[in-house]
Amino acid sequence: MPQSLRMTIVVENSASKRDIRLWAQHGLSIFLEIEIEGGERMNLLWDTGASSEVMLHNAAALNIDPDALDLICLSHGHYDHTGGLMGLLQKRKERVPVLCHPAVFAPKLKARPALKFIGLPFTRDQAVGGIWLECSGPVPLAPGLWSTGEIPRVEAFEDVQGFWTFREGRYCPDAIPDDQALAVDIAGKGLAVVAGCAHSGIINTIRHALEITGAEKLYAVIGGFHLTGADECRIERTVQALKELHPASVRPGHCTGERAVCRLEEAFGDRCSPLAVGDSIEL
């Protein structure tokens, strides 16, 4: 079981005023330093932001060495979470495992209103520095550390709309089955859930993480909650469901949206703090 977890926000929509060297960009990347029981340590990168330029610039400013990464995990196949991967792979001296859902490579588009490609900005063949590990289900990465795999859609209010794909020669809605999260069961504290965009719904994500880990309580939830553009009903139902889970720390960012962040701050007070590039979170 992880004894401690330190997260550094490498790419995020908002920049920190504390460090003017860092660049903000629409996207997300989080560097996790995990101390496993027995003193072993694991360095994991959760998503890679939207571009190699910003990813590598911020990583250098934050003293994060691409060669120190043990594993890269992708939350899903949208460009703003995968766009920095090629730069990282090219910067490294050796290949590195990249864990993802198989549907990461499916065509991904949105129509708001014109059709726009928003998927991976590279092909599998181009990503030669990655050792691709594809799994649709949960993966135990270390004792107490899991990738969730595909997340069951239970809450009716957490629906997915506006995304499209091509499947078997047909244009059809994309439910984004590749959406996943990280679950870290921290000794003496509880479960930390790290989301990418939470296209499956942040409540669905948390409950699935609790189920697969067997953790007794939620300690922290971090990342994108995908509430940008959500109506007041969905925001309120999300807030109320999250309150019932009693997290000690709520760190929304990326695609959560200003209205939802304001409501979360109102509901959780000093337990809620929005993410910014350069933030260091120790749990």
Short mmCIF file of C-alpha atoms in Angstrom, two decimals:
data_model
loop_
_atom_site.label_atom_id
_atom_site.label_comp_id
_atom_site.label_asym_id
_atom_site.label_seq_id
_atom_site.Cartn_x
_atom_site.Cartn_y
_atom_site.Cartn_z
CA MET A 1 0.00 0.00 0.00
CA PRO A 2 1.35 3.48 -0.85
CA GLN A 3 2.74 5.25 2.20
CA SER A 4 2.73 8.68 0.59
CA LEU A 5 1.83 10.40 -2.66
CA ARG A 6 3.21 13.61 -4.10
CA MET A 7 1.68 15.11 -7.23
CA THR A 8 3.05 17.94 -9.34
CA ILE A 9 0.79 19.64 -11.89
CA VAL A 10 2.83 19.81 -15.08
CA VAL A 11 0.19 20.96 -17.58
CA GLU A 12 -3.10 22.68 -16.73
CA ASN A 13 -5.40 25.37 -18.09
CA SER A 14 -4.34 27.80 -15.35
CA ALA A 15 -0.82 28.96 -14.53
CA SER A 16 0.43 29.58 -11.02
CA LYS A 17 1.18 33.19 -10.12
CA ARG A 18 3.96 31.86 -7.89
CA ASP A 19 6.17 30.83 -10.82
CA ILE A 20 6.10 32.93 -13.99
CA ARG A 21 8.36 30.44 -15.80
CA LEU A 22 5.47 27.99 -16.20
CA TRP A 23 3.13 28.00 -19.18
CA ALA A 24 -0.62 27.40 -19.04
CA GLN A 25 -2.34 25.44 -21.79
CA HIS A 26 -5.70 23.74 -22.21
CA GLY A 27 -4.87 20.19 -21.16
CA LEU A 28 -3.70 18.14 -18.22
CA SER A 29 -0.58 16.33 -17.06
CA ILE A 30 0.23 15.26 -13.50
CA PHE A 31 3.53 13.80 -12.25
CA LEU A 32 3.02 11.33 -9.39
CA GLU A 33 5.78 10.26 -7.01
CA ILE A 34 4.52 7.28 -5.05
CA GLU A 35 6.26 5.73 -2.05
CA ILE A 36 5.32 2.06 -1.89
CA GLU A 37 5.49 0.00 1.30
CA GLY A 38 9.06 -1.18 1.84
CA GLY A 39 10.65 2.04 0.64
CA GLU A 40 10.28 1.41 -3.10
CA ARG A 41 9.35 4.44 -5.18
CA MET A 42 7.46 4.77 -8.46
CA ASN A 43 7.38 7.75 -10.82
CA LEU A 44 4.23 7.87 -12.94
CA LEU A 45 3.07 10.47 -15.45
CA TRP A 46 -0.69 10.83 -15.77
CA ASP A 47 -1.44 12.28 -19.22
CA THR A 48 0.88 14.51 -21.25
CA GLY A 49 -0.99 17.75 -21.97
CA ALA A 50 -1.79 19.09 -25.43
CA SER A 51 1.67 19.75 -26.89
CA SER A 52 5.26 18.59 -26.59
CA GLU A 53 6.47 22.21 -26.41
CA VAL A 54 4.53 23.02 -23.23
CA MET A 55 4.99 19.57 -21.72
CA LEU A 56 8.77 19.64 -22.03
CA HIS A 57 9.09 23.31 -21.07
CA ASN A 58 7.15 22.89 -17.83
CA ALA A 59 8.79 19.55 -17.01
CA ALA A 60 12.23 21.17 -17.29
CA ALA A 61 11.17 24.15 -15.16
CA LEU A 62 9.85 21.74 -12.51
CA ASN A 63 12.99 19.55 -12.62
CA ILE A 64 11.09 16.51 -13.89
CA ASP A 65 13.38 14.27 -15.92
CA PRO A 66 11.59 12.28 -18.68
CA ASP A 67 14.15 9.49 -18.17
CA ALA A 68 13.01 9.13 -14.54
CA LEU A 69 9.51 8.01 -15.56
CA ASP A 70 8.65 4.39 -14.79
CA LEU A 71 5.26 4.50 -16.50
CA ILE A 72 3.04 6.84 -18.51
CA CYS A 73 -0.73 6.39 -18.18
CA LEU A 74 -3.26 7.95 -20.54
CA SER A 75 -6.70 8.79 -19.20
CA HIS A 76 -8.27 8.72 -22.69
CA GLY A 77 -7.48 9.47 -26.30
CA HIS A 78 -8.20 13.19 -26.65
CA TYR A 79 -5.42 15.47 -27.89
CA ASP A 80 -5.31 17.66 -24.77
CA HIS A 81 -4.21 14.65 -22.71
CA THR A 82 -1.93 12.96 -25.24
CA GLY A 83 -0.36 15.74 -27.33
CA GLY A 84 2.88 15.90 -25.35
CA LEU A 85 3.61 12.19 -25.53
CA MET A 86 5.71 12.24 -28.71
CA GLY A 87 8.07 14.86 -27.30
CA LEU A 88 8.54 12.87 -24.10
CA LEU A 89 9.26 9.65 -25.97
CA GLN A 90 11.79 11.38 -28.23
CA LYS A 91 13.49 13.01 -25.25
CA ARG A 92 14.03 9.73 -23.40
CA LYS A 93 17.07 7.50 -23.83
CA GLU A 94 15.03 4.30 -23.44
CA ARG A 95 11.52 3.13 -24.27
CA VAL A 96 8.87 3.44 -21.56
CA PRO A 97 5.60 1.57 -20.91
CA VAL A 98 2.47 3.53 -21.88
CA LEU A 99 -0.75 2.19 -20.38
CA CYS A 100 -4.09 2.94 -22.03
CA HIS A 101 -7.48 1.53 -23.01
CA PRO A 102 -7.53 -0.01 -26.53
CA ALA A 103 -10.12 2.56 -27.67
CA VAL A 104 -7.55 5.34 -27.21
CA PHE A 105 -6.63 4.77 -30.86
CA ALA A 106 -10.21 5.08 -32.18
CA PRO A 107 -11.09 8.18 -34.27
CA LYS A 108 -12.37 10.94 -31.96
CA LEU A 109 -14.35 13.96 -33.09
CA LYS A 110 -16.73 16.59 -31.82
CA ALA A 111 -19.39 18.58 -33.69
CA ARG A 112 -19.88 21.95 -31.98
CA PRO A 113 -21.13 22.88 -34.56
CA ALA A 114 -18.58 21.91 -37.23
CA LEU A 115 -16.91 18.50 -37.19
CA LYS A 116 -13.43 18.64 -35.63
CA PHE A 117 -10.87 15.90 -35.00
CA ILE A 118 -9.81 15.84 -31.32
CA GLY A 119 -8.04 12.48 -31.09
CA LEU A 120 -4.41 11.42 -30.86
CA PRO A 121 -2.11 13.74 -32.85
CA PHE A 122 0.06 10.76 -33.83
CA THR A 123 -0.29 7.16 -34.96
CA ARG A 124 0.74 4.07 -33.04
CA ASP A 125 3.57 3.52 -35.54
CA GLN A 126 4.92 7.03 -34.94
CA ALA A 127 5.09 6.53 -31.15
CA VAL A 128 8.11 4.24 -31.42
CA GLY A 129 9.46 5.04 -27.95
CA GLY A 130 6.38 3.70 -26.21
CA ILE A 131 5.83 0.13 -25.05
CA TRP A 132 2.06 0.09 -25.51
CA LEU A 133 0.09 -1.72 -22.81
CA GLU A 134 -3.59 -1.83 -23.73
CA CYS A 135 -6.22 -3.01 -21.27
CA SER A 136 -9.94 -2.29 -20.98
CA GLY A 137 -10.17 -3.40 -17.33
CA PRO A 138 -8.48 -2.42 -14.06
CA VAL A 139 -4.71 -2.90 -13.81
CA PRO A 140 -2.87 -3.27 -10.46
CA LEU A 141 0.21 -1.09 -10.95
CA ALA A 142 1.56 -1.64 -7.43
CA PRO A 143 0.06 -2.66 -4.07
CA GLY A 144 -2.78 -0.18 -3.49
CA LEU A 145 -2.31 1.55 -6.87
CA TRP A 146 -4.66 0.88 -9.78
CA SER A 147 -5.69 2.19 -13.14
CA THR A 148 -9.45 1.81 -13.20
CA GLY A 149 -9.94 0.72 -16.78
CA GLU A 150 -13.36 1.27 -18.33
CA ILE A 151 -15.81 2.89 -15.91
CA PRO A 152 -19.43 1.67 -15.63
CA ARG A 153 -21.98 4.39 -16.36
CA VAL A 154 -24.41 4.15 -13.44
CA GLU A 155 -25.58 7.70 -12.67
CA ALA A 156 -28.13 8.80 -15.28
CA PHE A 157 -27.26 12.49 -14.83
CA GLU A 158 -23.63 11.83 -15.81
CA ASP A 159 -24.22 11.35 -19.53
CA VAL A 160 -21.81 11.83 -22.43
CA GLN A 161 -22.94 13.98 -25.36
CA GLY A 162 -21.40 15.77 -28.32
CA PHE A 163 -18.60 13.33 -29.13
CA TRP A 164 -18.41 11.18 -32.25
CA THR A 165 -16.37 8.40 -33.80
CA PHE A 166 -16.28 6.08 -36.81
CA ARG A 167 -16.94 2.42 -36.09
CA GLU A 168 -17.16 -0.37 -38.68
CA GLY A 169 -17.53 2.18 -41.46
CA ARG A 170 -20.28 4.13 -39.71
CA TYR A 171 -20.38 7.59 -38.09
CA CYS A 172 -21.77 7.17 -34.56
CA PRO A 173 -21.78 8.69 -31.05
CA ASP A 174 -18.64 8.17 -28.97
CA ALA A 175 -19.33 7.24 -25.34
CA ILE A 176 -15.55 7.48 -24.74
CA PRO A 177 -15.13 3.97 -23.30
CA ASP A 178 -11.38 4.62 -22.99
CA ASP A 179 -11.97 7.11 -20.16
CA GLN A 180 -10.26 5.91 -16.98
CA ALA A 181 -8.72 7.19 -13.74
CA LEU A 182 -6.01 6.34 -11.22
CA ALA A 183 -6.83 5.08 -7.74
CA VAL A 184 -4.24 5.34 -4.94
CA ASP A 185 -5.13 3.85 -1.54
CA ILE A 186 -2.88 5.80 0.83
CA ALA A 187 -2.00 4.18 4.15
CA GLY A 188 -3.88 5.71 7.08
CA LYS A 189 -5.81 8.18 4.92
CA GLY A 190 -7.97 6.57 2.25
CA LEU A 191 -8.40 6.62 -1.50
CA ALA A 192 -7.09 9.36 -3.78
CA VAL A 193 -8.80 9.35 -7.18
CA VAL A 194 -6.95 11.09 -10.01
CA ALA A 195 -9.16 11.84 -13.01
CA GLY A 196 -8.27 13.00 -16.50
CA CYS A 197 -11.51 14.44 -17.87
CA ALA A 198 -13.98 12.15 -16.07
CA HIS A 199 -16.05 11.77 -19.22
CA SER A 200 -17.68 8.82 -17.44
CA GLY A 201 -18.81 11.21 -14.70
CA ILE A 202 -16.73 12.04 -11.64
CA ILE A 203 -19.18 10.27 -9.30
CA ASN A 204 -19.20 7.13 -11.45
CA THR A 205 -15.41 7.34 -11.50
CA ILE A 206 -15.04 7.60 -7.72
CA ARG A 207 -17.50 4.80 -6.99
CA HIS A 208 -15.81 2.48 -9.46
CA ALA A 209 -12.42 3.28 -7.92
CA LEU A 210 -13.74 2.50 -4.44
CA GLU A 211 -15.18 -0.77 -5.70
CA ILE A 212 -12.09 -2.11 -7.46
CA THR A 213 -9.69 -1.15 -4.65
CA GLY A 214 -11.88 -2.13 -1.73
CA ALA A 215 -10.92 1.14 -0.04
CA GLU A 216 -13.14 2.11 2.87
CA LYS A 217 -13.29 5.85 2.24
CA LEU A 218 -12.52 8.60 -0.25
CA TYR A 219 -9.71 10.88 0.87
CA ALA A 220 -9.09 13.09 -2.17
CA VAL A 221 -10.28 13.66 -5.73
CA ILE A 222 -8.05 15.47 -8.21
CA GLY A 223 -8.27 16.41 -11.89
CA GLY A 224 -10.86 17.29 -14.50
CA PHE A 225 -14.53 16.76 -13.57
CA HIS A 226 -15.87 17.60 -17.06
CA LEU A 227 -18.56 20.02 -15.90
CA THR A 228 -17.77 22.81 -18.37
CA GLY A 229 -21.07 23.54 -20.08
CA ALA A 230 -23.04 21.40 -17.63
CA ASP A 231 -26.40 22.75 -16.50
CA GLU A 232 -27.11 23.77 -12.91
CA CYS A 233 -28.95 20.52 -12.23
CA ARG A 234 -25.97 18.34 -13.10
CA ILE A 235 -23.54 20.54 -11.20
CA GLU A 236 -25.73 20.48 -8.09
CA ARG A 237 -26.29 16.72 -8.24
CA THR A 238 -22.55 16.21 -8.61
CA VAL A 239 -21.81 18.44 -5.62
CA GLN A 240 -24.39 16.72 -3.42
CA ALA A 241 -23.17 13.24 -4.37
CA LEU A 242 -19.58 14.28 -3.69
CA LYS A 243 -20.54 15.71 -0.29
CA GLU A 244 -21.97 12.31 0.65
CA LEU A 245 -18.53 10.80 0.03
CA HIS A 246 -16.86 13.22 2.53
CA PRO A 247 -13.50 13.84 0.79
CA ALA A 248 -10.85 15.67 2.79
CA SER A 249 -9.46 17.30 -0.35
CA VAL A 250 -11.14 18.36 -3.62
CA ARG A 251 -8.80 19.65 -6.37
CA PRO A 252 -10.80 20.41 -9.55
CA GLY A 253 -9.13 21.58 -12.73
CA HIS A 254 -8.90 21.48 -16.51
CA CYS A 255 -12.44 20.79 -17.82
CA THR A 256 -14.35 21.35 -14.56
CA GLY A 257 -15.52 24.83 -15.55
CA GLU A 258 -15.71 28.06 -13.57
CA ARG A 259 -19.35 27.69 -12.47
CA ALA A 260 -18.74 24.19 -11.14
CA VAL A 261 -15.50 25.21 -9.41
CA CYS A 262 -17.28 28.11 -7.68
CA ARG A 263 -20.01 25.76 -6.48
CA LEU A 264 -17.44 23.23 -5.24
CA GLU A 265 -15.58 25.96 -3.34
CA GLU A 266 -18.86 27.05 -1.80
CA ALA A 267 -19.72 23.49 -0.76
CA PHE A 268 -16.30 22.37 0.50
CA GLY A 269 -14.71 25.60 1.71
CA ASP A 270 -10.99 25.32 2.40
CA ARG A 271 -11.08 21.62 1.47
CA CYS A 272 -11.43 22.71 -2.19
CA SER A 273 -8.67 24.38 -4.18
CA PRO A 274 -8.53 24.63 -8.01
CA LEU A 275 -5.48 23.28 -9.78
CA ALA A 276 -2.78 25.37 -11.45
CA VAL A 277 0.47 24.55 -13.21
CA GLY A 278 3.26 24.04 -10.69
CA ASP A 279 1.02 23.06 -7.79
CA SER A 280 2.55 20.45 -5.52
CA ILE A 281 0.08 18.23 -3.67
CA GLU A 282 1.32 15.95 -0.89
CA LEU A 283 -1.00 13.31 0.52
#
